[in-house]
PDB file of C-alpha atoms in Angstrom:
ATOM      1  CA  MET B  20       0.000   0.000   0.000  1.00 76.00           C
ATOM      2  CA  LEU B  21       1.280   3.465  -0.886  1.00 81.00           C
ATOM      3  CA  GLN B  22       2.187   5.440   2.233  1.00 87.00           C
ATOM      4  CA  SER B  23       2.475   9.200   2.686  1.00 86.00           C
ATOM      5  CA  GLN B  24       5.123  10.974   4.690  1.00 82.00           C
ATOM      6  CA  PHE B  25       4.242  13.118   7.637  1.00 80.00           C
ATOM      7  CA  ASP B  26       7.654  14.623   8.353  1.00 81.00           C
ATOM      8  CA  PRO B  27      10.129  15.441   5.559  1.00 86.00           C
ATOM      9  CA  ALA B  28      13.126  14.921   7.875  1.00 92.00           C
ATOM     10  CA  ALA B  29      13.287  11.166   7.212  1.00 93.00           C
ATOM     11  CA  ARG B  30      13.405  11.620   3.432  1.00 93.00           C
ATOM     12  CA  GLN B  31      15.929  14.436   3.803  1.00 93.00           C
ATOM     13  CA  ALA B  32      18.174  12.199   5.912  1.00 96.00           C
ATOM     14  CA  LEU B  33      17.798   9.418   3.350  1.00 97.00           C
ATOM     15  CA  ALA B  34      18.704  11.824   0.546  1.00 96.00           C
ATOM     16  CA  THR B  35      21.876  12.725   2.432  1.00 97.00           C
ATOM     17  CA  ARG B  36      22.780   9.039   2.821  1.00 98.00           C
ATOM     18  CA  ALA B  37      21.938   8.279  -0.805  1.00 98.00           C
ATOM     19  CA  VAL B  38      24.044  11.133  -2.179  1.00 97.00           C
ATOM     20  CA  ALA B  39      26.941  10.065   0.048  1.00 98.00           C
ATOM     21  CA  ALA B  40      26.646   6.508  -1.314  1.00 98.00           C
ATOM     22  CA  LYS B  41      26.435   7.841  -4.884  1.00 97.00           C
ATOM     23  CA  THR B  42      29.617   9.810  -4.308  1.00 97.00           C
ATOM     24  CA  LEU B  43      31.439   6.946  -2.596  1.00 98.00           C
ATOM     25  CA  LYS B  44      30.544   4.551  -5.422  1.00 98.00           C
ATOM     26  CA  ASP B  45      31.339   7.208  -8.066  1.00 98.00           C
ATOM     27  CA  LEU B  46      27.953   6.762  -9.739  1.00 97.00           C
ATOM     28  CA  SER B  47      26.180   9.192 -12.038  1.00 96.00           C
ATOM     29  CA  TRP B  48      22.519  10.069 -11.736  1.00 96.00           C
ATOM     30  CA  GLN B  49      22.076   8.406 -15.137  1.00 96.00           C
ATOM     31  CA  GLN B  50      23.495   5.116 -13.799  1.00 97.00           C
ATOM     32  CA  ILE B  51      21.067   5.255 -10.884  1.00 97.00           C
ATOM     33  CA  ALA B  52      18.184   6.027 -13.254  1.00 97.00           C
ATOM     34  CA  ASP B  53      19.213   3.127 -15.498  1.00 98.00           C
ATOM     35  CA  ALA B  54      19.035   0.777 -12.505  1.00 98.00           C
ATOM     36  CA  ALA B  55      15.569   2.138 -11.671  1.00 98.00           C
ATOM     37  CA  GLY B  56      14.363   1.934 -15.259  1.00 98.00           C
ATOM     38  CA  LEU B  57      12.985   5.475 -15.146  1.00 97.00           C
ATOM     39  CA  SER B  58      14.055   8.898 -16.415  1.00 94.00           C
ATOM     40  CA  VAL B  59      17.110  10.530 -14.916  1.00 95.00           C
ATOM     41  CA  ALA B  60      15.154  13.654 -13.915  1.00 92.00           C
ATOM     42  CA  PHE B  61      12.450  11.672 -12.099  1.00 94.00           C
ATOM     43  CA  VAL B  62      14.878   9.349 -10.306  1.00 96.00           C
ATOM     44  CA  THR B  63      17.147  12.210  -9.262  1.00 96.00           C
ATOM     45  CA  ALA B  64      14.144  14.083  -7.856  1.00 93.00           C
ATOM     46  CA  ALA B  65      12.971  10.914  -6.089  1.00 95.00           C
ATOM     47  CA  VAL B  66      16.342  10.177  -4.504  1.00 96.00           C
ATOM     48  CA  LEU B  67      16.521  13.817  -3.404  1.00 94.00           C
ATOM     49  CA  GLY B  68      13.146  13.372  -1.694  1.00 92.00           C
ATOM     50  CA  GLN B  69      10.676  14.910  -4.145  1.00 91.00           C
ATOM     51  CA  HIS B  70       8.895  11.836  -5.590  1.00 93.00           C
ATOM     52  CA  PRO B  71       8.052   8.302  -4.540  1.00 95.00           C
ATOM     53  CA  LEU B  72       9.645   5.493  -6.541  1.00 97.00           C
ATOM     54  CA  PRO B  73       7.679   2.415  -7.575  1.00 97.00           C
ATOM     55  CA  ALA B  74       8.676  -0.584  -5.429  1.00 97.00           C
ATOM     56  CA  PRO B  75      10.870  -2.331  -8.035  1.00 98.00           C
ATOM     57  CA  ALA B  76      12.697   0.932  -8.794  1.00 98.00           C
ATOM     58  CA  ALA B  77      13.121   1.724  -5.075  1.00 98.00           C
ATOM     59  CA  ARG B  78      14.624  -1.724  -4.437  1.00 98.00           C
ATOM     60  CA  ALA B  79      16.957  -1.404  -7.439  1.00 98.00           C
ATOM     61  CA  VAL B  80      18.165   2.054  -6.378  1.00 98.00           C
ATOM     62  CA  ALA B  81      18.663   0.955  -2.771  1.00 98.00           C
ATOM     63  CA  ALA B  82      20.616  -2.126  -3.886  1.00 98.00           C
ATOM     64  CA  LEU B  83      22.834  -0.104  -6.221  1.00 98.00           C
ATOM     65  CA  LEU B  84      23.555   2.433  -3.485  1.00 98.00           C
ATOM     66  CA  GLY B  85      24.040  -0.216  -0.792  1.00 98.00           C
ATOM     67  CA  LEU B  86      21.058   1.014   1.237  1.00 98.00           C
ATOM     68  CA  ASP B  87      18.970  -1.276   3.445  1.00 98.00           C
ATOM     69  CA  ASP B  88      15.371  -2.488   3.043  1.00 98.00           C
ATOM     70  CA  ASP B  89      14.072   0.324   5.266  1.00 97.00           C
ATOM     71  CA  ALA B  90      15.633   2.871   2.908  1.00 97.00           C
ATOM     72  CA  ALA B  91      14.052   1.137  -0.092  1.00 98.00           C
ATOM     73  CA  LEU B  92      10.673   1.275   1.630  1.00 96.00           C
ATOM     74  CA  LEU B  93      11.157   4.950   2.457  1.00 96.00           C
ATOM     75  CA  LEU B  94      11.962   5.679  -1.207  1.00 97.00           C
ATOM     76  CA  GLU B  95       8.439   4.438  -1.989  1.00 96.00           C
ATOM     77  CA  THR B  96       6.650   6.897   0.319  1.00 95.00           C
ATOM     78  CA  VAL B  97       4.872   9.965  -1.011  1.00 93.00           C
ATOM     79  CA  PRO B  98       7.073  12.801   0.252  1.00 91.00           C
ATOM     80  CA  THR B  99       6.311  16.222   1.587  1.00 86.00           C
ATOM     81  CA  ARG B 100       7.444  18.097  -1.510  1.00 85.00           C
ATOM     82  CA  GLY B 101       9.379  21.313  -1.750  1.00 82.00           C
ATOM     83  CA  SER B 102      13.133  21.412  -1.625  1.00 77.00           C
ATOM     84  CA  ILE B 103      13.744  25.129  -1.339  1.00 79.00           C
ATOM     85  CA  PRO B 104      12.970  26.679   2.046  1.00 77.00           C
ATOM     86  CA  GLY B 105      11.385  30.140   2.185  1.00 81.00           C
ATOM     87  CA  GLY B 106      13.101  33.207   0.860  1.00 85.00           C
ATOM     88  CA  VAL B 107      15.406  33.737  -2.086  1.00 89.00           C
ATOM     89  CA  PRO B 108      17.647  30.701  -2.688  1.00 89.00           C
ATOM     90  CA  THR B 109      21.325  31.240  -1.965  1.00 90.00           C
ATOM     91  CA  ASP B 110      22.779  28.357  -3.982  1.00 91.00           C
ATOM     92  CA  PRO B 111      24.002  30.006  -7.233  1.00 94.00           C
ATOM     93  CA  THR B 112      22.492  27.405  -9.574  1.00 93.00           C
ATOM     94  CA  ILE B 113      19.108  27.400  -7.868  1.00 91.00           C
ATOM     95  CA  TYR B 114      19.241  31.186  -7.575  1.00 93.00           C
ATOM     96  CA  ARG B 115      19.679  31.496 -11.358  1.00 94.00           C
ATOM     97  CA  PHE B 116      16.509  29.465 -11.906  1.00 93.00           C
ATOM     98  CA  HIS B 117      14.780  31.750  -9.413  1.00 93.00           C
ATOM     99  CA  GLU B 118      16.166  34.730 -11.338  1.00 94.00           C
ATOM    100  CA  MET B 119      14.936  33.257 -14.642  1.00 94.00           C
ATOM    101  CA  LEU B 120      11.429  33.001 -13.227  1.00 91.00           C
ATOM    102  CA  GLN B 121      11.657  36.511 -11.774  1.00 92.00           C
ATOM    103  CA  VAL B 122      12.621  37.864 -15.210  1.00 87.00           C
ATOM    104  CA  TYR B 123      10.569  35.583 -17.472  1.00 90.00           C
ATOM    105  CA  GLY B 124       7.757  34.375 -15.185  1.00 91.00           C
ATOM    106  CA  THR B 125       5.257  36.984 -16.303  1.00 85.00           C
ATOM    107  CA  THR B 126       6.289  36.419 -19.933  1.00 88.00           C
ATOM    108  CA  LEU B 127       5.727  32.673 -19.594  1.00 92.00           C
ATOM    109  CA  LYS B 128       2.359  33.319 -17.954  1.00 92.00           C
ATOM    110  CA  ALA B 129       1.297  35.738 -20.698  1.00 87.00           C
ATOM    111  CA  LEU B 130       2.349  33.358 -23.482  1.00 91.00           C
ATOM    112  CA  VAL B 131       0.723  30.315 -21.865  1.00 93.00           C
ATOM    113  CA  HIS B 132      -2.562  32.173 -21.395  1.00 93.00           C
ATOM    114  CA  GLU B 133      -2.471  33.633 -24.902  1.00 91.00           C
ATOM    115  CA  GLN B 134      -1.853  30.234 -26.489  1.00 94.00           C
ATOM    116  CA  PHE B 135      -3.905  27.989 -24.178  1.00 95.00           C
ATOM    117  CA  GLY B 136      -6.343  30.176 -22.244  1.00 94.00           C
ATOM    118  CA  ASP B 137      -6.853  30.451 -18.494  1.00 94.00           C
ATOM    119  CA  GLY B 138      -5.167  27.517 -16.757  1.00 94.00           C
ATOM    120  CA  ILE B 139      -1.878  26.104 -15.515  1.00 95.00           C
ATOM    121  CA  ILE B 140       0.949  23.867 -16.651  1.00 95.00           C
ATOM    122  CA  SER B 141       0.978  20.773 -14.454  1.00 95.00           C
ATOM    123  CA  ALA B 142       4.032  19.908 -12.387  1.00 92.00           C
ATOM    124  CA  ILE B 143       2.423  16.537 -11.650  1.00 92.00           C
ATOM    125  CA  ASN B 144       1.847  15.347 -15.233  1.00 95.00           C
ATOM    126  CA  PHE B 145       5.285  16.586 -16.173  1.00 95.00           C
ATOM    127  CA  LYS B 146       8.552  15.681 -17.882  1.00 96.00           C
ATOM    128  CA  LEU B 147      11.928  17.338 -17.454  1.00 95.00           C
ATOM    129  CA  ASP B 148      15.016  17.004 -19.618  1.00 96.00           C
ATOM    130  CA  VAL B 149      18.445  18.615 -19.275  1.00 96.00           C
ATOM    131  CA  ARG B 150      20.955  18.436 -22.121  1.00 96.00           C
ATOM    132  CA  LYS B 151      24.356  19.941 -22.808  1.00 97.00           C
ATOM    133  CA  VAL B 152      24.845  21.218 -26.364  1.00 98.00           C
ATOM    134  CA  ALA B 153      27.675  22.994 -28.130  1.00 98.00           C
ATOM    135  CA  ASP B 154      27.350  26.760 -28.422  1.00 97.00           C
ATOM    136  CA  PRO B 155      28.077  27.874 -32.005  1.00 96.00           C
ATOM    137  CA  ASP B 156      29.902  30.869 -30.523  1.00 97.00           C
ATOM    138  CA  GLY B 157      32.099  28.602 -28.402  1.00 96.00           C
ATOM    139  CA  GLY B 158      31.580  26.885 -25.087  1.00 97.00           C
ATOM    140  CA  GLU B 159      28.447  25.009 -24.092  1.00 98.00           C
ATOM    141  CA  ARG B 160      24.776  25.732 -23.570  1.00 97.00           C
ATOM    142  CA  ALA B 161      22.183  24.140 -21.318  1.00 97.00           C
ATOM    143  CA  VAL B 162      18.918  23.110 -22.950  1.00 97.00           C
ATOM    144  CA  ILE B 163      16.232  22.585 -20.321  1.00 97.00           C
ATOM    145  CA  THR B 164      12.851  21.279 -21.416  1.00 96.00           C
ATOM    146  CA  LEU B 165       9.894  21.617 -19.070  1.00 95.00           C
ATOM    147  CA  ASP B 166       7.039  19.558 -20.520  1.00 96.00           C
ATOM    148  CA  GLY B 167       3.847  19.770 -18.471  1.00 96.00           C
ATOM    149  CA  LYS B 168       0.241  18.975 -19.295  1.00 97.00           C
ATOM    150  CA  TYR B 169      -1.978  22.031 -19.692  1.00 96.00           C
ATOM    151  CA  LEU B 170      -4.894  22.044 -17.266  1.00 96.00           C
ATOM    152  CA  PRO B 171      -7.594  24.595 -18.093  1.00 95.00           C
ATOM    153  CA  THR B 172      -9.450  26.471 -15.382  1.00 93.00           C
ATOM    154  CA  ARG B 173     -13.059  25.281 -15.434  1.00 90.00           C
ATOM    155  CA  PRO B 174     -15.929  27.402 -14.209  1.00 80.00           C
ATOM    156  CA  PHE B 175     -18.177  25.702 -11.681  1.00 87.00           C
TER     157      PHE B 175
END
């Protein structure tokens, strides 16, 4: 039976242990996702405490990381989501995403509403992809795809 978490501290502690094991074993997030049989974005979010893993995936991830059965079971629980505590993030990478939304959030909202109407883009029925591509001007660029289902607002 699917269980829900009451206190995010247990998943946060597990995330700390899992990342330590990942580092010790010199694994990539992609290798962990391959063991789980799911996308790298979803598995990374799950290991970091933002999604539950299906039982077979949770067991595979726990085994790969050398975590016990209790950890595997905890990876299956529905977490208390939200990984950024209140206020402006201080981590530079997360801050830049915050900055992007500060600058382009109203633009995204305006374009979504113009093209789709009144509604939201789901973060539940959602896919995320991160790719590194060559920049024609030299260096590298990050291509981040946020692919969420549109959910219209319905009058009632």
